[in-house]
Amino acid sequence: MWSKLDDGFHSHPKIRRAGNAAAGLLARLISYAGQHLTDGAILGAVARDYGTAPQLRKLVALGLLHEHGHACPRCAQPGAGDYVVHDFLVSNPSREQVHAGRGKDAQRKRQQRNTSSNRERNAADSPTNQNRTAPQPDAESHPGFDAESQVSEGRHGGRLAGAPVDPTRPDPSTSYGGTNKQVRPPADEPRIAESVRPLVDAMTAAGLVVGWQLTPDDWVLLHALVERCTVPVLVEHARGAWEGARTRPRSARYFLPGWRSLPAMPNGAPAPGTNVVPLRPAPASHTDNLLAGLALLEAQEGSA
């Protein structure tokens, strides 16, 4: 998903009065709202994580950002402690418009696939293709063609001789694998860390189905994030990233950068619902030390 800036943004009088730091913060907030389809609404925790209090006050004073209780008739009212970007919907489509457009695109692609399938069926029924389905002469009528050397009649009937065969895969010559034995699962099936199992189950229940082939360091990071942010917060953040992605994410690794940027839950605070966001980070904990250690390892590997 793309967010739009007016081409006069760089020289607008209010932007020039805000200065580069506050203007850069505003651009980041616009990008966040576009990715998560919030119609310009910004969670207070996100705004304070991206910028400083003086920068936010400057944007509010200039009317580029609104707090709860503002009087602008064109902008929605944010929740207490949150913000809304002024006139966000003037340059950017609303959440409803984006979903409607995606629905039309999906319908158009289905119609194109149906049309293509009908053309293929009509072409197959054409008289010019009748000779393609006519019986073919026996292999014996073609000297030099050795059927026995091309096809194995044993367990791998129908497969070219000499082709590499995976013994764990079913025999394609029958509909059920050619054997009554249960096929073993693939050797590379991901093994889910028990400490992260609640997150995997919650993601699946929410319809966010992705692969979990991760490295040992990724599992340690996920364990730390579950303890630090709680499963509901991680799932809600993943849902927003999922809806804002241009293509459907296929791996849980897609969400790791966003999860790492989330603030920690306050000590003793209950797991928030879908509309509750922690307002300030908790003191450093064991999970914070794990995250800091992983960041240090990544920095050392990058400089090596």
PDB file of C-alpha atoms in Angstrom:
ATOM      1  CA  MET A   1       0.000   0.000   0.000  1.00  0.00           C
ATOM      2  CA  TRP A   2       1.225   3.503  -0.840  1.00  0.00           C
ATOM      3  CA  SER A   3       0.784   6.760   1.078  1.00  0.00           C
ATOM      4  CA  LYS A   4       0.692  10.039  -0.827  1.00  0.00           C
ATOM      5  CA  LEU A   5       2.299  13.387  -0.059  1.00  0.00           C
ATOM      6  CA  ASP A   6       1.267  16.555  -1.854  1.00  0.00           C
ATOM      7  CA  ASP A   7       4.024  17.627  -4.243  1.00  0.00           C
ATOM      8  CA  GLY A   8       4.074  20.971  -2.442  1.00  0.00           C
ATOM      9  CA  PHE A   9       4.711  19.327   0.938  1.00  0.00           C
ATOM     10  CA  HIS A  10       8.409  20.275   0.926  1.00  0.00           C
ATOM     11  CA  SER A  11       7.757  24.013   0.625  1.00  0.00           C
ATOM     12  CA  HIS A  12       4.437  24.424   2.435  1.00  0.00           C
ATOM     13  CA  PRO A  13       4.639  27.318   4.943  1.00  0.00           C
ATOM     14  CA  LYS A  14       3.582  25.130   7.865  1.00  0.00           C
ATOM     15  CA  ILE A  15       6.176  22.480   6.957  1.00  0.00           C
ATOM     16  CA  ARG A  16       8.879  25.132   6.753  1.00  0.00           C
ATOM     17  CA  ARG A  17       7.859  26.443  10.179  1.00  0.00           C
ATOM     18  CA  ALA A  18       7.833  22.901  11.600  1.00  0.00           C
ATOM     19  CA  GLY A  19      11.426  22.236  10.555  1.00  0.00           C
ATOM     20  CA  ASN A  20      13.027  19.123   9.139  1.00  0.00           C
ATOM     21  CA  ALA A  21      12.747  16.980  12.266  1.00  0.00           C
ATOM     22  CA  ALA A  22       9.015  17.537  12.811  1.00  0.00           C
ATOM     23  CA  ALA A  23       8.326  17.335   9.048  1.00  0.00           C
ATOM     24  CA  GLY A  24      10.140  13.991   8.895  1.00  0.00           C
ATOM     25  CA  LEU A  25       8.060  12.729  11.826  1.00  0.00           C
ATOM     26  CA  LEU A  26       4.866  13.768  10.011  1.00  0.00           C
ATOM     27  CA  ALA A  27       5.973  11.892   6.871  1.00  0.00           C
ATOM     28  CA  ARG A  28       6.583   8.744   8.948  1.00  0.00           C
ATOM     29  CA  LEU A  29       3.155   9.017  10.579  1.00  0.00           C
ATOM     30  CA  ILE A  30       1.485   9.413   7.169  1.00  0.00           C
ATOM     31  CA  SER A  31       3.332   6.304   5.966  1.00  0.00           C
ATOM     32  CA  TYR A  32       2.207   4.383   9.064  1.00  0.00           C
ATOM     33  CA  ALA A  33      -1.430   5.385   8.553  1.00  0.00           C
ATOM     34  CA  GLY A  34      -1.295   4.337   4.900  1.00  0.00           C
ATOM     35  CA  GLN A  35       0.258   0.937   5.618  1.00  0.00           C
ATOM     36  CA  HIS A  36      -2.220   0.046   8.368  1.00  0.00           C
ATOM     37  CA  LEU A  37      -5.272   1.665   6.700  1.00  0.00           C
ATOM     38  CA  THR A  38      -6.140   3.761   9.763  1.00  0.00           C
ATOM     39  CA  ASP A  39      -7.714   6.665   7.798  1.00  0.00           C
ATOM     40  CA  GLY A  40      -5.093   8.958   9.322  1.00  0.00           C
ATOM     41  CA  ALA A  41      -5.475   7.869  12.953  1.00  0.00           C
ATOM     42  CA  ILE A  42      -2.185   7.398  14.841  1.00  0.00           C
ATOM     43  CA  LEU A  43      -1.845   5.497  18.106  1.00  0.00           C
ATOM     44  CA  GLY A  44      -0.254   7.644  20.791  1.00  0.00           C
ATOM     45  CA  ALA A  45       2.328   4.950  21.568  1.00  0.00           C
ATOM     46  CA  VAL A  46       3.404   4.870  17.905  1.00  0.00           C
ATOM     47  CA  ALA A  47       3.652   8.661  17.660  1.00  0.00           C
ATOM     48  CA  ARG A  48       5.759   8.875  20.814  1.00  0.00           C
ATOM     49  CA  ASP A  49       7.960   6.022  19.629  1.00  0.00           C
ATOM     50  CA  TYR A  50       8.620   7.711  16.259  1.00  0.00           C
ATOM     51  CA  GLY A  51       9.149  11.276  17.501  1.00  0.00           C
ATOM     52  CA  THR A  52       9.763  13.449  20.527  1.00  0.00           C
ATOM     53  CA  ALA A  53       7.221  15.320  22.626  1.00  0.00           C
ATOM     54  CA  PRO A  54       8.393  18.767  21.382  1.00  0.00           C
ATOM     55  CA  GLN A  55       8.053  17.627  17.760  1.00  0.00           C
ATOM     56  CA  LEU A  56       4.510  16.365  18.389  1.00  0.00           C
ATOM     57  CA  ARG A  57       3.550  19.593  20.146  1.00  0.00           C
ATOM     58  CA  LYS A  58       4.885  21.619  17.220  1.00  0.00           C
ATOM     59  CA  LEU A  59       2.839  19.584  14.687  1.00  0.00           C
ATOM     60  CA  VAL A  60      -0.298  19.977  16.827  1.00  0.00           C
ATOM     61  CA  ALA A  61       0.271  23.724  17.231  1.00  0.00           C
ATOM     62  CA  LEU A  62       0.616  24.147  13.468  1.00  0.00           C
ATOM     63  CA  GLY A  63      -2.579  22.136  12.802  1.00  0.00           C
ATOM     64  CA  LEU A  64      -0.750  19.375  10.942  1.00  0.00           C
ATOM     65  CA  LEU A  65      -1.685  16.851  13.632  1.00  0.00           C
ATOM     66  CA  HIS A  66      -4.781  16.804  15.854  1.00  0.00           C
ATOM     67  CA  GLU A  67      -5.185  15.557  19.416  1.00  0.00           C
ATOM     68  CA  HIS A  68      -8.314  14.221  21.059  1.00  0.00           C
ATOM     69  CA  GLY A  69     -10.929  16.983  21.404  1.00  0.00           C
ATOM     70  CA  HIS A  70      -9.796  19.024  18.378  1.00  0.00           C
ATOM     71  CA  ALA A  71     -12.260  21.318  16.580  1.00  0.00           C
ATOM     72  CA  CYS A  72     -11.346  20.644  12.926  1.00  0.00           C
ATOM     73  CA  PRO A  73     -14.632  19.769  11.132  1.00  0.00           C
ATOM     74  CA  ARG A  74     -12.910  17.828   8.345  1.00  0.00           C
ATOM     75  CA  CYS A  75     -10.989  15.338  10.489  1.00  0.00           C
ATOM     76  CA  ALA A  76     -12.175  12.418  12.611  1.00  0.00           C
ATOM     77  CA  GLN A  77     -11.853  12.532  16.382  1.00  0.00           C
ATOM     78  CA  PRO A  78      -9.012  10.297  17.683  1.00  0.00           C
ATOM     79  CA  GLY A  79      -9.118   8.428  20.973  1.00  0.00           C
ATOM     80  CA  ALA A  80      -7.749   9.900  24.158  1.00  0.00           C
ATOM     81  CA  GLY A  81      -3.955  10.074  23.950  1.00  0.00           C
ATOM     82  CA  ASP A  82      -3.977   9.370  20.182  1.00  0.00           C
ATOM     83  CA  TYR A  83      -3.612  11.633  17.136  1.00  0.00           C
ATOM     84  CA  VAL A  84      -5.024  12.053  13.623  1.00  0.00           C
ATOM     85  CA  VAL A  85      -3.188  13.461  10.577  1.00  0.00           C
ATOM     86  CA  HIS A  86      -4.920  16.605   9.302  1.00  0.00           C
ATOM     87  CA  ASP A  87      -6.687  16.086   5.912  1.00  0.00           C
ATOM     88  CA  PHE A  88      -5.170  12.611   5.493  1.00  0.00           C
ATOM     89  CA  LEU A  89      -8.144  11.452   3.392  1.00  0.00           C
ATOM     90  CA  VAL A  90      -7.807  14.407   1.013  1.00  0.00           C
ATOM     91  CA  SER A  91      -4.715  12.838  -0.589  1.00  0.00           C
ATOM     92  CA  ASN A  92      -5.165   9.178   0.421  1.00  0.00           C
ATOM     93  CA  PRO A  93      -7.982   6.639  -0.067  1.00  0.00           C
ATOM     94  CA  SER A  94      -9.977   5.479   2.927  1.00  0.00           C
ATOM     95  CA  ARG A  95      -9.826   1.960   4.353  1.00  0.00           C
ATOM     96  CA  GLU A  96     -13.245   1.240   2.827  1.00  0.00           C
ATOM     97  CA  GLN A  97     -12.134   2.417  -0.620  1.00  0.00           C
ATOM     98  CA  VAL A  98      -8.980   0.271  -0.504  1.00  0.00           C
ATOM     99  CA  HIS A  99     -10.926  -2.880   0.406  1.00  0.00           C
ATOM    100  CA  ALA A 100     -13.522  -2.145  -2.286  1.00  0.00           C
ATOM    101  CA  GLY A 101     -10.757  -1.725  -4.873  1.00  0.00           C
ATOM    102  CA  ARG A 102      -9.130  -4.983  -3.836  1.00  0.00           C
ATOM    103  CA  GLY A 103     -12.481  -6.749  -4.167  1.00  0.00           C
ATOM    104  CA  LYS A 104     -12.932  -5.401  -7.712  1.00  0.00           C
ATOM    105  CA  ASP A 105      -9.402  -6.496  -8.649  1.00  0.00           C
ATOM    106  CA  ALA A 106     -10.062 -10.005  -7.338  1.00  0.00           C
ATOM    107  CA  GLN A 107     -13.367 -10.199  -9.267  1.00  0.00           C
ATOM    108  CA  ARG A 108     -11.668  -9.035 -12.480  1.00  0.00           C
ATOM    109  CA  LYS A 109      -8.933 -11.666 -12.114  1.00  0.00           C
ATOM    110  CA  ARG A 110     -11.536 -14.406 -11.553  1.00  0.00           C
ATOM    111  CA  GLN A 111     -13.368 -13.328 -14.706  1.00  0.00           C
ATOM    112  CA  GLN A 112     -10.114 -13.357 -16.668  1.00  0.00           C
ATOM    113  CA  ARG A 113      -9.303 -16.878 -15.448  1.00  0.00           C
ATOM    114  CA  ASN A 114     -12.806 -18.096 -16.363  1.00  0.00           C
ATOM    115  CA  THR A 115     -12.552 -16.538 -19.814  1.00  0.00           C
ATOM    116  CA  SER A 116      -9.150 -18.149 -20.372  1.00  0.00           C
ATOM    117  CA  SER A 117     -10.479 -21.562 -19.279  1.00  0.00           C
ATOM    118  CA  ASN A 118     -13.438 -21.289 -21.683  1.00  0.00           C
ATOM    119  CA  ARG A 119     -11.117 -20.458 -24.572  1.00  0.00           C
ATOM    120  CA  GLU A 120      -8.941 -23.469 -23.822  1.00  0.00           C
ATOM    121  CA  ARG A 121     -11.970 -25.795 -23.733  1.00  0.00           C
ATOM    122  CA  ASN A 122     -13.279 -24.375 -27.018  1.00  0.00           C
ATOM    123  CA  ALA A 123      -9.880 -24.801 -28.624  1.00  0.00           C
ATOM    124  CA  ALA A 124      -9.707 -28.421 -27.437  1.00  0.00           C
ATOM    125  CA  ASP A 125     -13.092 -29.146 -29.079  1.00  0.00           C
ATOM    126  CA  SER A 126     -12.024 -27.598 -32.395  1.00  0.00           C
ATOM    127  CA  PRO A 127     -11.791 -29.998 -35.418  1.00  0.00           C
ATOM    128  CA  THR A 128      -8.219 -28.879 -35.957  1.00  0.00           C
ATOM    129  CA  ASN A 129      -7.289 -30.613 -32.704  1.00  0.00           C
ATOM    130  CA  GLN A 130      -8.973 -33.948 -33.434  1.00  0.00           C
ATOM    131  CA  ASN A 131      -5.740 -35.482 -34.649  1.00  0.00           C
ATOM    132  CA  ARG A 132      -4.185 -34.760 -31.255  1.00  0.00           C
ATOM    133  CA  THR A 133      -6.551 -37.194 -29.541  1.00  0.00           C
ATOM    134  CA  ALA A 134      -6.329 -39.847 -32.267  1.00  0.00           C
ATOM    135  CA  PRO A 135      -4.738 -43.199 -31.272  1.00  0.00           C
ATOM    136  CA  GLN A 136      -0.975 -43.127 -31.637  1.00  0.00           C
ATOM    137  CA  PRO A 137       0.939 -45.928 -33.398  1.00  0.00           C
ATOM    138  CA  ASP A 138       2.677 -48.543 -31.271  1.00  0.00           C
ATOM    139  CA  ALA A 139       6.236 -47.926 -30.263  1.00  0.00           C
ATOM    140  CA  GLU A 140       7.295 -51.035 -32.239  1.00  0.00           C
ATOM    141  CA  SER A 141       6.481 -49.191 -35.512  1.00  0.00           C
ATOM    142  CA  HIS A 142       9.315 -46.763 -34.806  1.00  0.00           C
ATOM    143  CA  PRO A 143      12.682 -48.482 -35.045  1.00  0.00           C
ATOM    144  CA  GLY A 144      15.135 -47.451 -32.373  1.00  0.00           C
ATOM    145  CA  PHE A 145      12.485 -46.603 -29.764  1.00  0.00           C
ATOM    146  CA  ASP A 146      13.097 -48.768 -26.711  1.00  0.00           C
ATOM    147  CA  ALA A 147      10.161 -48.533 -24.328  1.00  0.00           C
ATOM    148  CA  GLU A 148      11.859 -50.661 -21.668  1.00  0.00           C
ATOM    149  CA  SER A 149      14.859 -48.349 -21.467  1.00  0.00           C
ATOM    150  CA  GLN A 150      12.621 -45.283 -21.045  1.00  0.00           C
ATOM    151  CA  VAL A 151      10.119 -46.457 -18.442  1.00  0.00           C
ATOM    152  CA  SER A 152      10.612 -48.470 -15.266  1.00  0.00           C
ATOM    153  CA  GLU A 153       7.766 -50.983 -14.763  1.00  0.00           C
ATOM    154  CA  GLY A 154       8.491 -51.502 -11.086  1.00  0.00           C
ATOM    155  CA  ARG A 155       7.567 -49.307  -8.186  1.00  0.00           C
ATOM    156  CA  HIS A 156       8.115 -46.121 -10.227  1.00  0.00           C
ATOM    157  CA  GLY A 157       6.011 -47.010 -13.270  1.00  0.00           C
ATOM    158  CA  GLY A 158       5.315 -44.004 -15.463  1.00  0.00           C
ATOM    159  CA  ARG A 159       8.486 -42.216 -14.337  1.00  0.00           C
ATOM    160  CA  LEU A 160      11.524 -41.850 -16.607  1.00  0.00           C
ATOM    161  CA  ALA A 161      14.296 -44.315 -15.749  1.00  0.00           C
ATOM    162  CA  GLY A 162      17.308 -42.741 -14.115  1.00  0.00           C
ATOM    163  CA  ALA A 163      15.353 -39.796 -12.683  1.00  0.00           C
ATOM    164  CA  PRO A 164      16.146 -39.031  -9.009  1.00  0.00           C
ATOM    165  CA  VAL A 165      13.512 -40.507  -6.715  1.00  0.00           C
ATOM    166  CA  ASP A 166      12.689 -39.359  -3.199  1.00  0.00           C
ATOM    167  CA  PRO A 167      11.851 -42.541  -1.217  1.00  0.00           C
ATOM    168  CA  THR A 168       9.595 -40.570   1.163  1.00  0.00           C
ATOM    169  CA  ARG A 169       7.314 -39.385  -1.653  1.00  0.00           C
ATOM    170  CA  PRO A 170       4.276 -41.470  -2.695  1.00  0.00           C
ATOM    171  CA  ASP A 171       4.238 -43.442  -5.925  1.00  0.00           C
ATOM    172  CA  PRO A 172       2.505 -41.248  -8.555  1.00  0.00           C
ATOM    173  CA  SER A 173       1.301 -44.310 -10.516  1.00  0.00           C
ATOM    174  CA  THR A 174      -1.657 -44.724  -8.124  1.00  0.00           C
ATOM    175  CA  SER A 175      -4.057 -42.273  -6.577  1.00  0.00           C
ATOM    176  CA  TYR A 176      -3.044 -43.221  -3.029  1.00  0.00           C
ATOM    177  CA  GLY A 177       0.701 -43.504  -3.464  1.00  0.00           C
ATOM    178  CA  GLY A 178       0.774 -47.178  -4.548  1.00  0.00           C
ATOM    179  CA  THR A 179       1.141 -48.495  -0.990  1.00  0.00           C
ATOM    180  CA  ASN A 180      -0.908 -48.990   2.150  1.00  0.00           C
ATOM    181  CA  LYS A 181       1.871 -47.610   4.332  1.00  0.00           C
ATOM    182  CA  GLN A 182       1.442 -44.164   5.814  1.00  0.00           C
ATOM    183  CA  VAL A 183       3.651 -41.595   4.099  1.00  0.00           C
ATOM    184  CA  ARG A 184       6.160 -40.047   6.484  1.00  0.00           C
ATOM    185  CA  PRO A 185       6.015 -36.249   6.939  1.00  0.00           C
ATOM    186  CA  PRO A 186       8.684 -34.176   5.168  1.00  0.00           C
ATOM    187  CA  ALA A 187      11.982 -34.057   7.031  1.00  0.00           C
ATOM    188  CA  ASP A 188      12.046 -30.243   6.874  1.00  0.00           C
ATOM    189  CA  GLU A 189       8.665 -29.748   8.594  1.00  0.00           C
ATOM    190  CA  PRO A 190       9.147 -26.866  11.063  1.00  0.00           C
ATOM    191  CA  ARG A 191       9.351 -27.754  14.748  1.00  0.00           C
ATOM    192  CA  ILE A 192       7.487 -25.116  16.712  1.00  0.00           C
ATOM    193  CA  ALA A 193       9.138 -23.993  19.963  1.00  0.00           C
ATOM    194  CA  GLU A 194       6.738 -24.733  22.823  1.00  0.00           C
ATOM    195  CA  SER A 195       7.187 -21.255  24.307  1.00  0.00           C
ATOM    196  CA  VAL A 196       5.998 -19.743  21.005  1.00  0.00           C
ATOM    197  CA  ARG A 197       3.168 -22.250  20.399  1.00  0.00           C
ATOM    198  CA  PRO A 198       0.468 -19.861  21.806  1.00  0.00           C
ATOM    199  CA  LEU A 199       1.513 -17.214  19.258  1.00  0.00           C
ATOM    200  CA  VAL A 200       1.446 -19.707  16.354  1.00  0.00           C
ATOM    201  CA  ASP A 201      -1.997 -20.985  17.401  1.00  0.00           C
ATOM    202  CA  ALA A 202      -3.376 -17.447  17.817  1.00  0.00           C
ATOM    203  CA  MET A 203      -2.029 -16.366  14.401  1.00  0.00           C
ATOM    204  CA  THR A 204      -3.644 -19.404  12.756  1.00  0.00           C
ATOM    205  CA  ALA A 205      -6.964 -18.801  14.542  1.00  0.00           C
ATOM    206  CA  ALA A 206      -6.923 -15.198  13.267  1.00  0.00           C
ATOM    207  CA  GLY A 207      -6.475 -16.414   9.675  1.00  0.00           C
ATOM    208  CA  LEU A 208      -2.860 -15.201   9.455  1.00  0.00           C
ATOM    209  CA  VAL A 209      -1.463 -18.449   8.074  1.00  0.00           C
ATOM    210  CA  VAL A 210       2.288 -18.236   7.353  1.00  0.00           C
ATOM    211  CA  GLY A 211       5.298 -20.551   7.353  1.00  0.00           C
ATOM    212  CA  TRP A 212       7.363 -21.020  10.503  1.00  0.00           C
ATOM    213  CA  GLN A 213      10.698 -22.229   9.094  1.00  0.00           C
ATOM    214  CA  LEU A 214      12.866 -20.064  11.348  1.00  0.00           C
ATOM    215  CA  THR A 215      16.428 -20.080  12.620  1.00  0.00           C
ATOM    216  CA  PRO A 216      17.269 -20.832  16.271  1.00  0.00           C
ATOM    217  CA  ASP A 217      17.955 -17.122  16.826  1.00  0.00           C
ATOM    218  CA  ASP A 218      14.501 -16.289  15.427  1.00  0.00           C
ATOM    219  CA  TRP A 219      12.848 -18.660  17.915  1.00  0.00           C
ATOM    220  CA  VAL A 220      14.770 -17.049  20.801  1.00  0.00           C
ATOM    221  CA  LEU A 221      13.655 -13.629  19.556  1.00  0.00           C
ATOM    222  CA  LEU A 222      10.005 -14.734  19.298  1.00  0.00           C
ATOM    223  CA  HIS A 223      10.136 -16.184  22.823  1.00  0.00           C
ATOM    224  CA  ALA A 224      11.410 -12.831  24.109  1.00  0.00           C
ATOM    225  CA  LEU A 225       8.759 -10.888  22.163  1.00  0.00           C
ATOM    226  CA  VAL A 226       5.921 -13.057  23.526  1.00  0.00           C
ATOM    227  CA  GLU A 227       7.083 -12.357  27.088  1.00  0.00           C
ATOM    228  CA  ARG A 228       7.678  -8.696  26.389  1.00  0.00           C
ATOM    229  CA  CYS A 229       4.592  -7.697  24.359  1.00  0.00           C
ATOM    230  CA  THR A 230       2.042 -10.561  24.943  1.00  0.00           C
ATOM    231  CA  VAL A 231       0.417 -12.671  22.249  1.00  0.00           C
ATOM    232  CA  PRO A 232      -2.688 -10.438  21.647  1.00  0.00           C
ATOM    233  CA  VAL A 233      -0.519  -7.382  20.910  1.00  0.00           C
ATOM    234  CA  LEU A 234       1.677  -9.350  18.472  1.00  0.00           C
ATOM    235  CA  VAL A 235      -1.355 -10.814  16.671  1.00  0.00           C
ATOM    236  CA  GLU A 236      -3.072  -7.419  16.371  1.00  0.00           C
ATOM    237  CA  HIS A 237       0.083  -5.822  14.961  1.00  0.00           C
ATOM    238  CA  ALA A 238       0.487  -8.731  12.510  1.00  0.00           C
ATOM    239  CA  ARG A 239      -3.131  -8.295  11.378  1.00  0.00           C
ATOM    240  CA  GLY A 240      -2.466  -4.657  10.454  1.00  0.00           C
ATOM    241  CA  ALA A 241       0.737  -5.583   8.586  1.00  0.00           C
ATOM    242  CA  TRP A 242      -1.140  -8.412   6.801  1.00  0.00           C
ATOM    243  CA  GLU A 243      -3.919  -6.098   5.602  1.00  0.00           C
ATOM    244  CA  GLY A 244      -1.432  -3.449   4.482  1.00  0.00           C
ATOM    245  CA  ALA A 245       0.912  -5.831   2.612  1.00  0.00           C
ATOM    246  CA  ARG A 246       0.928  -5.596  -1.186  1.00  0.00           C
ATOM    247  CA  THR A 247       1.289  -9.383  -1.442  1.00  0.00           C
ATOM    248  CA  ARG A 248       0.294 -11.970   1.130  1.00  0.00           C
ATOM    249  CA  PRO A 249       3.149 -12.662   3.597  1.00  0.00           C
ATOM    250  CA  ARG A 250       4.351 -16.271   3.402  1.00  0.00           C
ATOM    251  CA  SER A 251       6.701 -16.451   6.393  1.00  0.00           C
ATOM    252  CA  ALA A 252       6.475 -15.347  10.027  1.00  0.00           C
ATOM    253  CA  ARG A 253       9.854 -13.670   9.458  1.00  0.00           C
ATOM    254  CA  TYR A 254       7.932 -10.916   7.608  1.00  0.00           C
ATOM    255  CA  PHE A 255       6.506  -9.653  10.929  1.00  0.00           C
ATOM    256  CA  LEU A 256       9.730  -9.717  12.979  1.00  0.00           C
ATOM    257  CA  PRO A 257      10.908  -6.121  12.250  1.00  0.00           C
ATOM    258  CA  GLY A 258       7.518  -4.676  13.212  1.00  0.00           C
ATOM    259  CA  TRP A 259       7.230  -6.831  16.330  1.00  0.00           C
ATOM    260  CA  ARG A 260      10.684  -5.763  17.490  1.00  0.00           C
ATOM    261  CA  SER A 261       9.656  -2.096  17.273  1.00  0.00           C
ATOM    262  CA  LEU A 262       6.693  -2.554  19.635  1.00  0.00           C
ATOM    263  CA  PRO A 263       7.032  -1.125  23.157  1.00  0.00           C
ATOM    264  CA  ALA A 264       7.093  -3.494  26.113  1.00  0.00           C
ATOM    265  CA  MET A 265       3.981  -4.112  28.212  1.00  0.00           C
ATOM    266  CA  PRO A 266       4.076  -2.451  31.660  1.00  0.00           C
ATOM    267  CA  ASN A 267       4.861  -4.903  34.473  1.00  0.00           C
ATOM    268  CA  GLY A 268       1.701  -6.497  35.844  1.00  0.00           C
ATOM    269  CA  ALA A 269      -0.546  -4.977  33.160  1.00  0.00           C
ATOM    270  CA  PRO A 270      -3.245  -7.272  31.682  1.00  0.00           C
ATOM    271  CA  ALA A 271      -3.044  -8.306  28.030  1.00  0.00           C
ATOM    272  CA  PRO A 272      -4.648  -5.470  26.036  1.00  0.00           C
ATOM    273  CA  GLY A 273      -7.613  -5.908  23.685  1.00  0.00           C
ATOM    274  CA  THR A 274      -7.620  -4.920  20.056  1.00  0.00           C
ATOM    275  CA  ASN A 275      -8.044  -1.204  20.860  1.00  0.00           C
ATOM    276  CA  VAL A 276      -5.698  -0.922  23.852  1.00  0.00           C
ATOM    277  CA  VAL A 277      -2.041   0.016  23.434  1.00  0.00           C
ATOM    278  CA  PRO A 278       0.536   0.272  26.264  1.00  0.00           C
ATOM    279  CA  LEU A 279       1.456   3.911  26.824  1.00  0.00           C
ATOM    280  CA  ARG A 280       4.981   3.611  28.154  1.00  0.00           C
ATOM    281  CA  PRO A 281       7.662   0.901  28.064  1.00  0.00           C
ATOM    282  CA  ALA A 282       8.377  -1.258  31.101  1.00  0.00           C
ATOM    283  CA  PRO A 283      11.767  -1.270  32.852  1.00  0.00           C
ATOM    284  CA  ALA A 284      14.492  -3.408  31.345  1.00  0.00           C
ATOM    285  CA  SER A 285      13.782  -7.131  31.853  1.00  0.00           C
ATOM    286  CA  HIS A 286      15.253 -10.485  30.918  1.00  0.00           C
ATOM    287  CA  THR A 287      13.442 -10.342  27.570  1.00  0.00           C
ATOM    288  CA  ASP A 288      14.881  -6.874  26.859  1.00  0.00           C
ATOM    289  CA  ASN A 289      18.348  -8.283  27.551  1.00  0.00           C
ATOM    290  CA  LEU A 290      17.660 -11.121  25.088  1.00  0.00           C
ATOM    291  CA  LEU A 291      16.627  -8.621  22.409  1.00  0.00           C
ATOM    292  CA  ALA A 292      19.653  -6.442  23.083  1.00  0.00           C
ATOM    293  CA  GLY A 293      21.948  -9.482  22.855  1.00  0.00           C
ATOM    294  CA  LEU A 294      20.471 -10.504  19.514  1.00  0.00           C
ATOM    295  CA  ALA A 295      20.847  -6.970  18.168  1.00  0.00           C
ATOM    296  CA  LEU A 296      24.527  -6.970  19.228  1.00  0.00           C
ATOM    297  CA  LEU A 297      25.140 -10.317  17.489  1.00  0.00           C
ATOM    298  CA  GLU A 298      23.495  -9.024  14.298  1.00  0.00           C
ATOM    299  CA  ALA A 299      25.628  -5.864  14.394  1.00  0.00           C
ATOM    300  CA  GLN A 300      28.828  -7.924  14.865  1.00  0.00           C
ATOM    301  CA  GLU A 301      27.903 -10.220  11.980  1.00  0.00           C
ATOM    302  CA  GLY A 302      27.152  -7.217   9.733  1.00  0.00           C
ATOM    303  CA  SER A 303      30.555  -5.639  10.444  1.00  0.00           C
ATOM    304  CA  ALA A 304      32.491  -8.883   9.976  1.00  0.00           C
TER     305      ALA A 304
END
